[in-house]
Amino acid sequence: MTETEPAMGLDEQLQAERDRRTADEAVRLAYEEVFTTLSTNGFLPSVLPEEATFPDFVLPDTEGRLVSLASRLARGPVLVQFFRGEWCPFCRLMLDALVGALPEIEAAGASLMALTPDIGPWAREAKRNHGATFDVLSDVDCGVGLAAGVVFRIPPIYRARLMRAGIDFADRHDNGAEFLPIPAVFLLDADGRVAWRFVNVDFTRRAAPERILSALRRLTAPERE
């Protein structure tokens, strides 16, 4: 009997996707434009730091119901995950990984809120395609992302590449601003302060579930003693 190959973790899946896509020189240059721009323009220092209070928000979910951060914080710690949209292959891998990790996240007493600039049917597609039971919320006009410092204007080469791929942000976001968030994660304590965060200007790199769970367990361990 052939032994079953172990499933790849999120980091390995992202690396495989990154290698596949950047084998195309035009794609590699478009990606590098984003990374270089954000690495050199003072973007990262503007991201909400640890110990800061996360901006409160009320956002629509995929069914149009309004969901507040305060309502989730009333239950305990909250993970706020920004993602670009279902159109992004790296986001799709990340969402699948979060769906798999959700039982452990909830067992640690935390809630997960995934925020995307996509509205209405686009956000609903993301939730349905991954069978997500956590909150998938439309960050309307990137308001929360801007307040958290994780949003950037899409640079021209990368924007042209996405347009050629048929990605219409005016439709998906219901505005012409052409903003996207980096795929940042913020772990908030029950008071809404940032206990841990993951930020990276390279959107092909994400916080693997084991890193998120490790941070969450460090936060909640004292409460169990």
CSV table of C-alpha atoms in Angstrom, one decimal:
chain,number,residue,atom,x,y,z
A,1,MET,CA,0.0,0.0,0.0
A,2,THR,CA,1.3,3.4,-0.9
A,3,GLU,CA,1.6,5.7,2.0
A,4,THR,CA,-0.6,8.9,1.6
A,5,GLU,CA,1.4,12.0,1.0
A,6,PRO,CA,0.9,14.6,3.7
A,7,ALA,CA,-1.2,17.6,2.7
A,8,MET,CA,0.8,20.8,2.0
A,9,GLY,CA,0.5,23.5,4.6
A,10,LEU,CA,-0.5,27.0,3.7
A,11,ASP,CA,3.1,28.3,3.4
A,12,GLU,CA,3.9,25.5,0.9
A,13,GLN,CA,0.8,26.1,-1.1
A,14,LEU,CA,1.5,29.8,-1.3
A,15,GLN,CA,5.1,29.1,-2.4
A,16,ALA,CA,3.9,26.7,-5.2
A,17,GLU,CA,1.4,29.3,-6.4
A,18,ARG,CA,4.0,32.1,-6.2
A,19,ASP,CA,6.5,30.0,-8.2
A,20,ARG,CA,3.9,29.1,-10.8
A,21,ARG,CA,2.7,32.7,-11.4
A,22,THR,CA,6.1,34.4,-11.3
A,23,ALA,CA,7.5,32.1,-13.9
A,24,ASP,CA,5.8,34.6,-16.2
A,25,GLU,CA,8.2,37.6,-16.3
A,26,ALA,CA,5.4,40.2,-16.8
A,27,VAL,CA,3.6,38.9,-13.7
A,28,ARG,CA,6.8,38.9,-11.7
A,29,LEU,CA,7.5,42.5,-12.6
A,30,ALA,CA,4.0,43.5,-11.7
A,31,TYR,CA,4.2,41.8,-8.3
A,32,GLU,CA,7.6,43.4,-7.6
A,33,GLU,CA,6.2,46.9,-8.4
A,34,VAL,CA,3.8,46.5,-5.5
A,35,PHE,CA,6.4,45.1,-3.1
A,36,THR,CA,9.0,47.7,-4.0
A,37,THR,CA,6.5,50.6,-3.8
A,38,LEU,CA,5.2,49.7,-0.4
A,39,SER,CA,8.7,48.9,1.0
A,40,THR,CA,10.1,52.3,0.0
A,41,ASN,CA,7.2,54.8,0.5
A,42,GLY,CA,6.8,54.6,4.3
A,43,PHE,CA,3.8,52.4,4.1
A,44,LEU,CA,4.6,49.9,6.9
A,45,PRO,CA,5.2,52.4,9.7
A,46,SER,CA,1.7,53.7,9.2
A,47,VAL,CA,0.1,50.3,10.0
A,48,LEU,CA,-1.7,50.1,13.3
A,49,PRO,CA,0.9,48.8,15.9
A,50,GLU,CA,0.6,46.3,18.7
A,51,GLU,CA,-1.0,47.8,21.9
A,52,ALA,CA,-3.0,50.3,19.8
A,53,THR,CA,-6.8,50.2,20.0
A,54,PHE,CA,-8.3,48.9,16.8
A,55,PRO,CA,-10.9,51.2,15.2
A,56,ASP,CA,-14.5,50.2,16.0
A,57,PHE,CA,-16.7,49.3,13.0
A,58,VAL,CA,-20.1,48.2,11.8
A,59,LEU,CA,-20.0,46.5,8.4
A,60,PRO,CA,-22.5,44.6,6.2
A,61,ASP,CA,-22.1,40.8,6.0
A,62,THR,CA,-22.8,38.8,2.9
A,63,GLU,CA,-26.5,38.8,3.6
A,64,GLY,CA,-26.6,42.6,4.1
A,65,ARG,CA,-26.9,42.4,7.9
A,66,LEU,CA,-24.8,44.8,9.9
A,67,VAL,CA,-22.2,43.3,12.2
A,68,SER,CA,-20.2,45.2,14.8
A,69,LEU,CA,-16.7,44.6,16.1
A,70,ALA,CA,-18.1,45.4,19.6
A,71,SER,CA,-20.6,42.5,19.4
A,72,ARG,CA,-17.8,40.0,18.7
A,73,LEU,CA,-15.4,41.5,21.3
A,74,ALA,CA,-18.2,41.0,23.9
A,75,ARG,CA,-17.6,37.2,23.4
A,76,GLY,CA,-13.8,37.4,23.7
A,77,PRO,CA,-10.7,38.0,21.5
A,78,VAL,CA,-11.2,38.7,17.8
A,79,LEU,CA,-9.1,38.0,14.8
A,80,VAL,CA,-9.5,40.6,12.0
A,81,GLN,CA,-8.2,39.3,8.7
A,82,PHE,CA,-8.0,41.6,5.7
A,83,PHE,CA,-8.2,39.9,2.3
A,84,ARG,CA,-8.2,41.3,-1.3
A,85,GLY,CA,-11.0,39.2,-2.7
A,86,GLU,CA,-12.0,35.9,-4.2
A,87,TRP,CA,-10.3,36.9,-7.5
A,88,CYS,CA,-6.9,36.6,-5.7
A,89,PRO,CA,-5.5,33.0,-5.8
A,90,PHE,CA,-3.5,33.7,-2.7
A,91,CYS,CA,-6.6,34.8,-0.8
A,92,ARG,CA,-8.4,31.7,-1.9
A,93,LEU,CA,-5.7,29.5,-0.4
A,94,MET,CA,-5.7,31.6,2.8
A,95,LEU,CA,-9.5,31.4,3.2
A,96,ASP,CA,-9.5,27.6,2.8
A,97,ALA,CA,-6.8,27.5,5.5
A,98,LEU,CA,-8.8,29.7,7.8
A,99,VAL,CA,-11.9,27.5,7.3
A,100,GLY,CA,-9.8,24.5,8.4
A,101,ALA,CA,-8.4,26.3,11.5
A,102,LEU,CA,-11.7,27.8,12.6
A,103,PRO,CA,-12.6,25.0,15.1
A,104,GLU,CA,-9.3,25.6,16.9
A,105,ILE,CA,-9.8,29.4,16.8
A,106,GLU,CA,-13.3,29.1,18.3
A,107,ALA,CA,-12.1,26.5,20.8
A,108,ALA,CA,-9.6,29.1,22.1
A,109,GLY,CA,-12.6,31.4,22.6
A,110,ALA,CA,-12.0,33.8,19.7
A,111,SER,CA,-14.1,35.0,16.8
A,112,LEU,CA,-12.8,35.5,13.2
A,113,MET,CA,-13.9,38.4,11.0
A,114,ALA,CA,-12.7,38.5,7.4
A,115,LEU,CA,-12.8,41.9,5.8
A,116,THR,CA,-12.7,42.5,2.0
A,117,PRO,CA,-13.3,45.7,-0.1
A,118,ASP,CA,-15.6,43.5,-2.3
A,119,ILE,CA,-19.2,44.2,-1.8
A,120,GLY,CA,-22.5,42.3,-2.2
A,121,PRO,CA,-22.3,39.3,-4.5
A,122,TRP,CA,-18.5,39.3,-4.7
A,123,ALA,CA,-18.2,39.0,-0.9
A,124,ARG,CA,-21.0,36.4,-0.9
A,125,GLU,CA,-19.2,34.4,-3.6
A,126,ALA,CA,-16.1,34.2,-1.4
A,127,LYS,CA,-18.0,33.0,1.6
A,128,ARG,CA,-20.0,30.4,-0.4
A,129,ASN,CA,-17.1,29.1,-2.4
A,130,HIS,CA,-15.1,28.3,0.8
A,131,GLY,CA,-18.0,27.1,3.0
A,132,ALA,CA,-17.0,29.8,5.5
A,133,THR,CA,-19.0,30.0,8.7
A,134,PHE,CA,-17.1,33.0,10.1
A,135,ASP,CA,-18.0,36.6,9.4
A,136,VAL,CA,-17.1,37.8,5.8
A,137,LEU,CA,-17.7,41.5,5.8
A,138,SER,CA,-17.6,44.2,3.1
A,139,ASP,CA,-15.2,46.9,4.2
A,140,VAL,CA,-17.1,49.6,2.3
A,141,ASP,CA,-14.8,52.1,0.6
A,142,CYS,CA,-11.9,50.5,2.6
A,143,GLY,CA,-12.9,52.6,5.6
A,144,VAL,CA,-11.6,50.2,8.3
A,145,GLY,CA,-8.5,49.2,6.2
A,146,LEU,CA,-7.6,52.9,5.8
A,147,ALA,CA,-8.1,53.5,9.6
A,148,ALA,CA,-5.8,50.5,10.3
A,149,GLY,CA,-3.2,51.7,7.8
A,150,VAL,CA,-3.3,48.6,5.6
A,151,VAL,CA,-4.7,50.0,2.4
A,152,PHE,CA,-2.7,51.2,-0.6
A,153,ARG,CA,-3.5,52.6,-4.1
A,154,ILE,CA,-2.8,50.0,-6.7
A,155,PRO,CA,0.3,51.0,-8.7
A,156,PRO,CA,0.1,51.4,-12.5
A,157,ILE,CA,1.8,48.2,-13.8
A,158,TYR,CA,0.0,45.9,-11.4
A,159,ARG,CA,-3.3,47.8,-12.0
A,160,ALA,CA,-2.9,47.3,-15.8
A,161,ARG,CA,-2.1,43.6,-15.3
A,162,LEU,CA,-5.3,43.1,-13.2
A,163,MET,CA,-7.4,45.1,-15.8
A,164,ARG,CA,-6.2,42.8,-18.6
A,165,ALA,CA,-7.3,39.9,-16.4
A,166,GLY,CA,-10.8,41.3,-16.4
A,167,ILE,CA,-10.9,42.4,-12.7
A,168,ASP,CA,-13.2,45.4,-12.5
A,169,PHE,CA,-12.6,47.1,-9.1
A,170,ALA,CA,-15.2,49.8,-9.9
A,171,ASP,CA,-17.8,47.0,-10.0
A,172,ARG,CA,-16.4,44.9,-7.2
A,173,HIS,CA,-15.8,47.8,-4.8
A,174,ASP,CA,-18.6,50.1,-6.0
A,175,ASN,CA,-16.1,53.0,-6.3
A,176,GLY,CA,-13.3,54.1,-8.6
A,177,ALA,CA,-10.6,54.6,-5.9
A,178,GLU,CA,-8.6,51.4,-6.8
A,179,PHE,CA,-7.5,50.6,-3.3
A,180,LEU,CA,-6.5,47.2,-1.9
A,181,PRO,CA,-5.5,46.0,1.5
A,182,ILE,CA,-2.4,44.1,2.3
A,183,PRO,CA,-3.5,40.7,3.8
A,184,ALA,CA,-2.9,41.8,7.4
A,185,VAL,CA,-4.1,40.0,10.4
A,186,PHE,CA,-4.8,41.7,13.8
A,187,LEU,CA,-5.4,39.7,17.0
A,188,LEU,CA,-7.5,41.8,19.3
A,189,ASP,CA,-7.9,41.2,23.0
A,190,ALA,CA,-11.3,41.6,24.6
A,191,ASP,CA,-10.7,45.3,25.1
A,192,GLY,CA,-10.1,45.8,21.4
A,193,ARG,CA,-6.3,46.3,21.6
A,194,VAL,CA,-3.9,44.8,19.1
A,195,ALA,CA,-2.2,41.9,21.0
A,196,TRP,CA,-0.4,40.6,17.9
A,197,ARG,CA,-0.4,41.4,14.2
A,198,PHE,CA,0.9,40.0,10.9
A,199,VAL,CA,1.7,42.5,8.2
A,200,ASN,CA,3.7,42.0,4.9
A,201,VAL,CA,3.8,44.1,1.8
A,202,ASP,CA,4.2,40.9,-0.2
A,203,PHE,CA,0.6,39.8,-0.7
A,204,THR,CA,1.8,36.3,-1.7
A,205,ARG,CA,2.8,35.7,2.0
A,206,ARG,CA,0.1,35.1,4.6
A,207,ALA,CA,0.0,34.3,8.3
A,208,ALA,CA,-0.3,30.5,8.4
A,209,PRO,CA,-2.9,29.1,10.8
A,210,GLU,CA,-0.3,27.7,13.2
A,211,ARG,CA,1.2,31.2,13.7
A,212,ILE,CA,-2.3,32.7,14.3
A,213,LEU,CA,-3.2,29.9,16.7
A,214,SER,CA,0.2,30.3,18.6
A,215,ALA,CA,-0.5,34.0,19.1
A,216,LEU,CA,-4.0,33.3,20.2
A,217,ARG,CA,-3.0,30.7,22.7
A,218,ARG,CA,-0.4,33.1,24.2
A,219,LEU,CA,-3.1,35.6,24.6
A,220,THR,CA,-5.7,33.3,26.2
A,221,ALA,CA,-3.4,31.1,28.2
A,222,PRO,CA,-3.3,33.3,31.4
A,223,GLU,CA,-7.1,33.3,31.4
A,224,ARG,CA,-7.1,29.5,31.7
A,225,GLU,CA,-4.8,29.4,34.7
